Amino acid sequence: MKAETRDRVLRAAERLSFFPNALAKGLLAGRTGTVGLLTSDLEGRFSIPILMGAEDAFGAGKMSVFLCDARGDAIREQHHVQALLSRRVDGLIVVGSSTNPRTSLGSDLPVPVVYVYGPSEDPADLSIITDNVDAGRQAVDHLIATGRRRIAHISGDVSYSAARDRAEGVTTALTEAGLPLSGERVMFGSWSESWGRGATRLLLERAPDTDAIVAGSDQIARGVMDALHERRVDIPEDIAVIGFDNWAVLATNSRPQLTSVDLRLEELGRLAAQRLFEAMDGDVRHGVESLRSRVVTRGSTTPSH
Amino acid sequence: MKAETRDRVLRAAERLSFFPNALAKGLLAGRTGTVGLLTSDLEGRFSIPILMGAEDAFGAGKMSVFLCDARGDAIREQHHVQALLSRRVDGLIVVGSSTNPRTSLGSDLPVPVVYVYGPSEDPADLSIITDNVDAGRQAVDHLIATGRRRIAHISGDVSYSAARDRAEGVTTALTEAGLPLSGERVMFGSWSESWGRGATRLLLERAPDTDAIVAGSDQIARGVMDALHERRVDIPEDIAVIGFDNWAVLATNSRPQLTSVDLRLEELGRLAAQRLFEAMDGDVRHGVESLRSRVVTRGSTTPSH
């Protein structure tokens, strides 16, 4: 970069206060401010928000996160780890391809590692995840608070801990409220709109008095809403719908817009970056740290929106 | 990495033939095999497939692409460029946030740069893009080939060259076939499902005999299909629908599945990586190189699927 360009950029940065606060200054001292993010996310849907959160942890423009995609391949992952380490990254953030526990990268790496979204199988590692049991509970609490009493749960692939954990939260919250699960059992299937459609048709035959459906993901929720529209069921008047993920493309374009449990991916990334830099300073943590999700309310559960 | 782990990985790699062909060996000789990818993609939807294509250009496991997200911010972009250059990447791939031309990073960088998806404004740079005029033409050709004659076009924000180029291809192909544009004019709006729904309602009032709709994106197409379902119009029997992007999450989950023009993002990435390494060997190209897209046929245009 030309000296003149550099000066121009620095002046602009100064103007915009792109400078770290005292804490960030301390944590970043002597570091390169570069972190590697390993993902297997084929669309970037989960990893890009986590990347943004990590970069923003110490103020805009102080850190660069390099994302590498291993596509679920262990050999490719090792290749990327070596490429990142040989370029002196300060640490690694490993984003799971699901919330299921994943193999640890091991304890002999020269930089700290934090696992995000899906935890490491090794309790000696530090993992930062969303509490999906609590997320399921929050979905039901929101529906009860908005007057629902016959709540059903249509979810994704039961081999995913996200599906099982959310279902546990849903059923626990219902039991505590003294309410039955509409349709009697959790309907596990796949993470797709078409399963949402099919399951909703089955559910309405089995439990036609259902007044709310907790969908295991926004994709499933879109299928649920589609099947309800097909039957001219009013949303939310007759049946309210809530999803998980708060994926804007799906949640803000449905009719009505979809209430969804936000898993706070940027916050996961921000916390992961902080923990990485704390570990470099000798404050090494272990085990699983979990964040609470939050319900983003839209028209599919509250008619006023 | 422990020696034992390293050996295990190398043996596994050998078994899986993770080795470069002669061409790749030549191009990669003396390089670090690491490329930086600069994007402003807030979801990774466009940049992750381009990243994958670039990594695969020389065979699996030979290259690492580091993705940095500038989020449309010039200062953040400079920060990432410096972070990547100081880590000795072999070159840079710059992925536009749209197909509109973007500012050049300049000609004084120490490594070659290739612009992908959206071209550089500077004709001295090399840009690799999808030919969106041809993409629009292919959509119409496919509809004509499947027997449609009253074809309308609902597209996105007219300030995007992708919208204007696809519309040009659509109208040119119709003119060449001696067919009018159903609804008389291209309906530009926004890249959203809700625009697709609203525009379809307007279109069916204005031109109720429409037998096919070219939607400017898969998101718009989903809205179009939604409005058609609402009116109990059979897809594709009464009206066929085709989108652009071939975004699996949207295209394979609709009823019926959505025919879509695939912009071949992985191929753009593969070609970008090849051109980068050719440039390092002295074969520097300039200007715009464009790739043909291809129609991926599904049930929304052909009832047999």
PDB file of N, CA and C in Angstrom, chain A residues 169-208:
ATOM      1  N   GLY A 169     -36.752 -29.065  26.074  1.00  0.00           N
ATOM      2  CA  GLY A 169     -37.199 -27.772  26.618  1.00  0.00           C
ATOM      3  C   GLY A 169     -38.685 -27.561  26.422  1.00  0.00           C
ATOM      4  N   VAL A 170     -39.185 -27.924  25.247  1.00  0.00           N
ATOM      5  CA  VAL A 170     -40.611 -27.772  24.940  1.00  0.00           C
ATOM      6  C   VAL A 170     -41.452 -28.608  25.890  1.00  0.00           C
ATOM      7  N   THR A 171     -41.124 -29.884  26.037  1.00  0.00           N
ATOM      8  CA  THR A 171     -41.963 -30.775  26.844  1.00  0.00           C
ATOM      9  C   THR A 171     -41.853 -30.426  28.336  1.00  0.00           C
ATOM     10  N   THR A 172     -40.654 -30.044  28.775  1.00  0.00           N
ATOM     11  CA  THR A 172     -40.498 -29.658  30.184  1.00  0.00           C
ATOM     12  C   THR A 172     -41.342 -28.432  30.505  1.00  0.00           C
ATOM     13  N   ALA A 173     -41.282 -27.428  29.634  1.00  0.00           N
ATOM     14  CA  ALA A 173     -42.042 -26.202  29.886  1.00  0.00           C
ATOM     15  C   ALA A 173     -43.546 -26.488  29.903  1.00  0.00           C
ATOM     16  N   LEU A 174     -43.995 -27.375  29.016  1.00  0.00           N
ATOM     17  CA  LEU A 174     -45.426 -27.721  28.996  1.00  0.00           C
ATOM     18  C   LEU A 174     -45.824 -28.430  30.284  1.00  0.00           C
ATOM     19  N   THR A 175     -45.006 -29.407  30.689  1.00  0.00           N
ATOM     20  CA  THR A 175     -45.295 -30.153  31.917  1.00  0.00           C
ATOM     21  C   THR A 175     -45.381 -29.200  33.098  1.00  0.00           C
ATOM     22  N   GLU A 176     -44.412 -28.288  33.181  1.00  0.00           N
ATOM     23  CA  GLU A 176     -44.403 -27.343  34.298  1.00  0.00           C
ATOM     24  C   GLU A 176     -45.638 -26.447  34.303  1.00  0.00           C
ATOM     25  N   ALA A 177     -46.168 -26.182  33.101  1.00  0.00           N
ATOM     26  CA  ALA A 177     -47.362 -25.334  33.015  1.00  0.00           C
ATOM     27  C   ALA A 177     -48.645 -26.157  33.161  1.00  0.00           C
ATOM     28  N   GLY A 178     -48.489 -27.468  33.337  1.00  0.00           N
ATOM     29  CA  GLY A 178     -49.657 -28.337  33.470  1.00  0.00           C
ATOM     30  C   GLY A 178     -50.418 -28.514  32.170  1.00  0.00           C
ATOM     31  N   LEU A 179     -49.722 -28.354  31.035  1.00  0.00           N
ATOM     32  CA  LEU A 179     -50.378 -28.494  29.735  1.00  0.00           C
ATOM     33  C   LEU A 179     -49.894 -29.762  29.030  1.00  0.00           C
ATOM     34  N   PRO A 180     -50.785 -30.397  28.242  1.00  0.00           N
ATOM     35  CA  PRO A 180     -50.362 -31.566  27.468  1.00  0.00           C
ATOM     36  C   PRO A 180     -49.651 -31.112  26.193  1.00  0.00           C
ATOM     37  N   LEU A 181     -48.884 -32.020  25.578  1.00  0.00           N
ATOM     38  CA  LEU A 181     -48.310 -31.733  24.258  1.00  0.00           C
ATOM     39  C   LEU A 181     -49.368 -32.095  23.227  1.00  0.00           C
ATOM     40  N   SER A 182     -49.787 -31.116  22.427  1.00  0.00           N
ATOM     41  CA  SER A 182     -50.817 -31.399  21.427  1.00  0.00           C
ATOM     42  C   SER A 182     -50.254 -32.389  20.406  1.00  0.00           C
ATOM     43  N   GLY A 183     -51.058 -33.389  20.025  1.00  0.00           N
ATOM     44  CA  GLY A 183     -50.579 -34.432  19.127  1.00  0.00           C
ATOM     45  C   GLY A 183     -49.851 -35.541  19.873  1.00  0.00           C
ATOM     46  N   GLU A 184     -49.733 -35.362  21.191  1.00  0.00           N
ATOM     47  CA  GLU A 184     -49.196 -36.371  22.128  1.00  0.00           C
ATOM     48  C   GLU A 184     -47.696 -36.607  22.074  1.00  0.00           C
ATOM     49  N   ARG A 185     -47.104 -36.601  20.861  1.00  0.00           N
ATOM     50  CA  ARG A 185     -45.653 -36.815  20.833  1.00  0.00           C
ATOM     51  C   ARG A 185     -44.978 -35.787  19.922  1.00  0.00           C
ATOM     52  N   VAL A 186     -43.686 -35.577  20.179  1.00  0.00           N
ATOM     53  CA  VAL A 186     -42.897 -34.696  19.325  1.00  0.00           C
ATOM     54  C   VAL A 186     -42.762 -35.363  17.966  1.00  0.00           C
ATOM     55  N   MET A 187     -43.020 -34.603  16.884  1.00  0.00           N
ATOM     56  CA  MET A 187     -42.904 -35.171  15.542  1.00  0.00           C
ATOM     57  C   MET A 187     -41.516 -34.842  14.981  1.00  0.00           C
ATOM     58  N   PHE A 188     -40.587 -35.778  15.123  1.00  0.00           N
ATOM     59  CA  PHE A 188     -39.246 -35.609  14.551  1.00  0.00           C
ATOM     60  C   PHE A 188     -39.263 -36.030  13.091  1.00  0.00           C
ATOM     61  N   GLY A 189     -38.458 -35.391  12.264  1.00  0.00           N
ATOM     62  CA  GLY A 189     -38.429 -35.753  10.842  1.00  0.00           C
ATOM     63  C   GLY A 189     -37.139 -35.264  10.203  1.00  0.00           C
ATOM     64  N   SER A 190     -37.225 -34.239   9.349  1.00  0.00           N
ATOM     65  CA  SER A 190     -36.013 -33.680   8.755  1.00  0.00           C
ATOM     66  C   SER A 190     -36.071 -32.156   8.828  1.00  0.00           C
ATOM     67  N   TRP A 191     -34.930 -31.508   8.600  1.00  0.00           N
ATOM     68  CA  TRP A 191     -34.847 -30.037   8.692  1.00  0.00           C
ATOM     69  C   TRP A 191     -35.299 -29.402   7.388  1.00  0.00           C
ATOM     70  N   SER A 192     -36.513 -29.669   6.942  1.00  0.00           N
ATOM     71  CA  SER A 192     -36.914 -29.177   5.627  1.00  0.00           C
ATOM     72  C   SER A 192     -38.338 -28.646   5.631  1.00  0.00           C
ATOM     73  N   GLU A 193     -38.613 -27.768   4.667  1.00  0.00           N
ATOM     74  CA  GLU A 193     -39.966 -27.270   4.501  1.00  0.00           C
ATOM     75  C   GLU A 193     -40.942 -28.404   4.217  1.00  0.00           C
ATOM     76  N   SER A 194     -40.502 -29.375   3.392  1.00  0.00           N
ATOM     77  CA  SER A 194     -41.463 -30.403   2.986  1.00  0.00           C
ATOM     78  C   SER A 194     -41.883 -31.256   4.189  1.00  0.00           C
ATOM     79  N   TRP A 195     -40.951 -31.523   5.120  1.00  0.00           N
ATOM     80  CA  TRP A 195     -41.347 -32.216   6.337  1.00  0.00           C
ATOM     81  C   TRP A 195     -42.314 -31.352   7.150  1.00  0.00           C
ATOM     82  N   GLY A 196     -42.064 -30.047   7.194  1.00  0.00           N
ATOM     83  CA  GLY A 196     -42.975 -29.146   7.904  1.00  0.00           C
ATOM     84  C   GLY A 196     -44.388 -29.231   7.335  1.00  0.00           C
ATOM     85  N   ARG A 197     -44.482 -29.278   6.002  1.00  0.00           N
ATOM     86  CA  ARG A 197     -45.802 -29.388   5.368  1.00  0.00           C
ATOM     87  C   ARG A 197     -46.474 -30.714   5.699  1.00  0.00           C
ATOM     88  N   GLY A 198     -45.719 -31.804   5.480  1.00  0.00           N
ATOM     89  CA  GLY A 198     -46.295 -33.142   5.691  1.00  0.00           C
ATOM     90  C   GLY A 198     -46.694 -33.362   7.138  1.00  0.00           C
ATOM     91  N   ALA A 199     -45.831 -32.957   8.050  1.00  0.00           N
ATOM     92  CA  ALA A 199     -46.099 -33.175   9.476  1.00  0.00           C
ATOM     93  C   ALA A 199     -47.324 -32.376   9.919  1.00  0.00           C
ATOM     94  N   THR A 200     -47.481 -31.177   9.355  1.00  0.00           N
ATOM     95  CA  THR A 200     -48.633 -30.347   9.741  1.00  0.00           C
ATOM     96  C   THR A 200     -49.935 -31.010   9.314  1.00  0.00           C
ATOM     97  N   ARG A 201     -49.944 -31.600   8.111  1.00  0.00           N
ATOM     98  CA  ARG A 201     -51.163 -32.300   7.656  1.00  0.00           C
ATOM     99  C   ARG A 201     -51.498 -33.456   8.600  1.00  0.00           C
ATOM    100  N   LEU A 202     -50.467 -34.233   8.969  1.00  0.00           N
ATOM    101  CA  LEU A 202     -50.677 -35.339   9.909  1.00  0.00           C
ATOM    102  C   LEU A 202     -51.186 -34.823  11.258  1.00  0.00           C
ATOM    103  N   LEU A 203     -50.549 -33.752  11.727  1.00  0.00           N
ATOM    104  CA  LEU A 203     -50.893 -33.200  13.038  1.00  0.00           C
ATOM    105  C   LEU A 203     -52.345 -32.754  13.081  1.00  0.00           C
ATOM    106  N   LEU A 204     -52.801 -32.081  12.013  1.00  0.00           N
ATOM    107  CA  LEU A 204     -54.159 -31.537  12.035  1.00  0.00           C
ATOM    108  C   LEU A 204     -55.208 -32.641  11.974  1.00  0.00           C
ATOM    109  N   GLU A 205     -54.820 -33.806  11.433  1.00  0.00           N
ATOM    110  CA  GLU A 205     -55.736 -34.954  11.491  1.00  0.00           C
ATOM    111  C   GLU A 205     -55.788 -35.525  12.908  1.00  0.00           C
ATOM    112  N   ARG A 206     -54.607 -35.591  13.504  1.00  0.00           N
ATOM    113  CA  ARG A 206     -54.501 -36.221  14.820  1.00  0.00           C
ATOM    114  C   ARG A 206     -55.021 -35.313  15.931  1.00  0.00           C
ATOM    115  N   ALA A 207     -54.740 -34.008  15.786  1.00  0.00           N
ATOM    116  CA  ALA A 207     -55.086 -33.059  16.858  1.00  0.00           C
ATOM    117  C   ALA A 207     -55.592 -31.766  16.248  1.00  0.00           C
ATOM    118  N   PRO A 208     -56.822 -31.801  15.710  1.00  0.00           N
ATOM    119  CA  PRO A 208     -57.341 -30.638  14.985  1.00  0.00           C
ATOM    120  C   PRO A 208     -57.530 -29.406  15.869  1.00  0.00           C
TER     121      PRO A 208
END
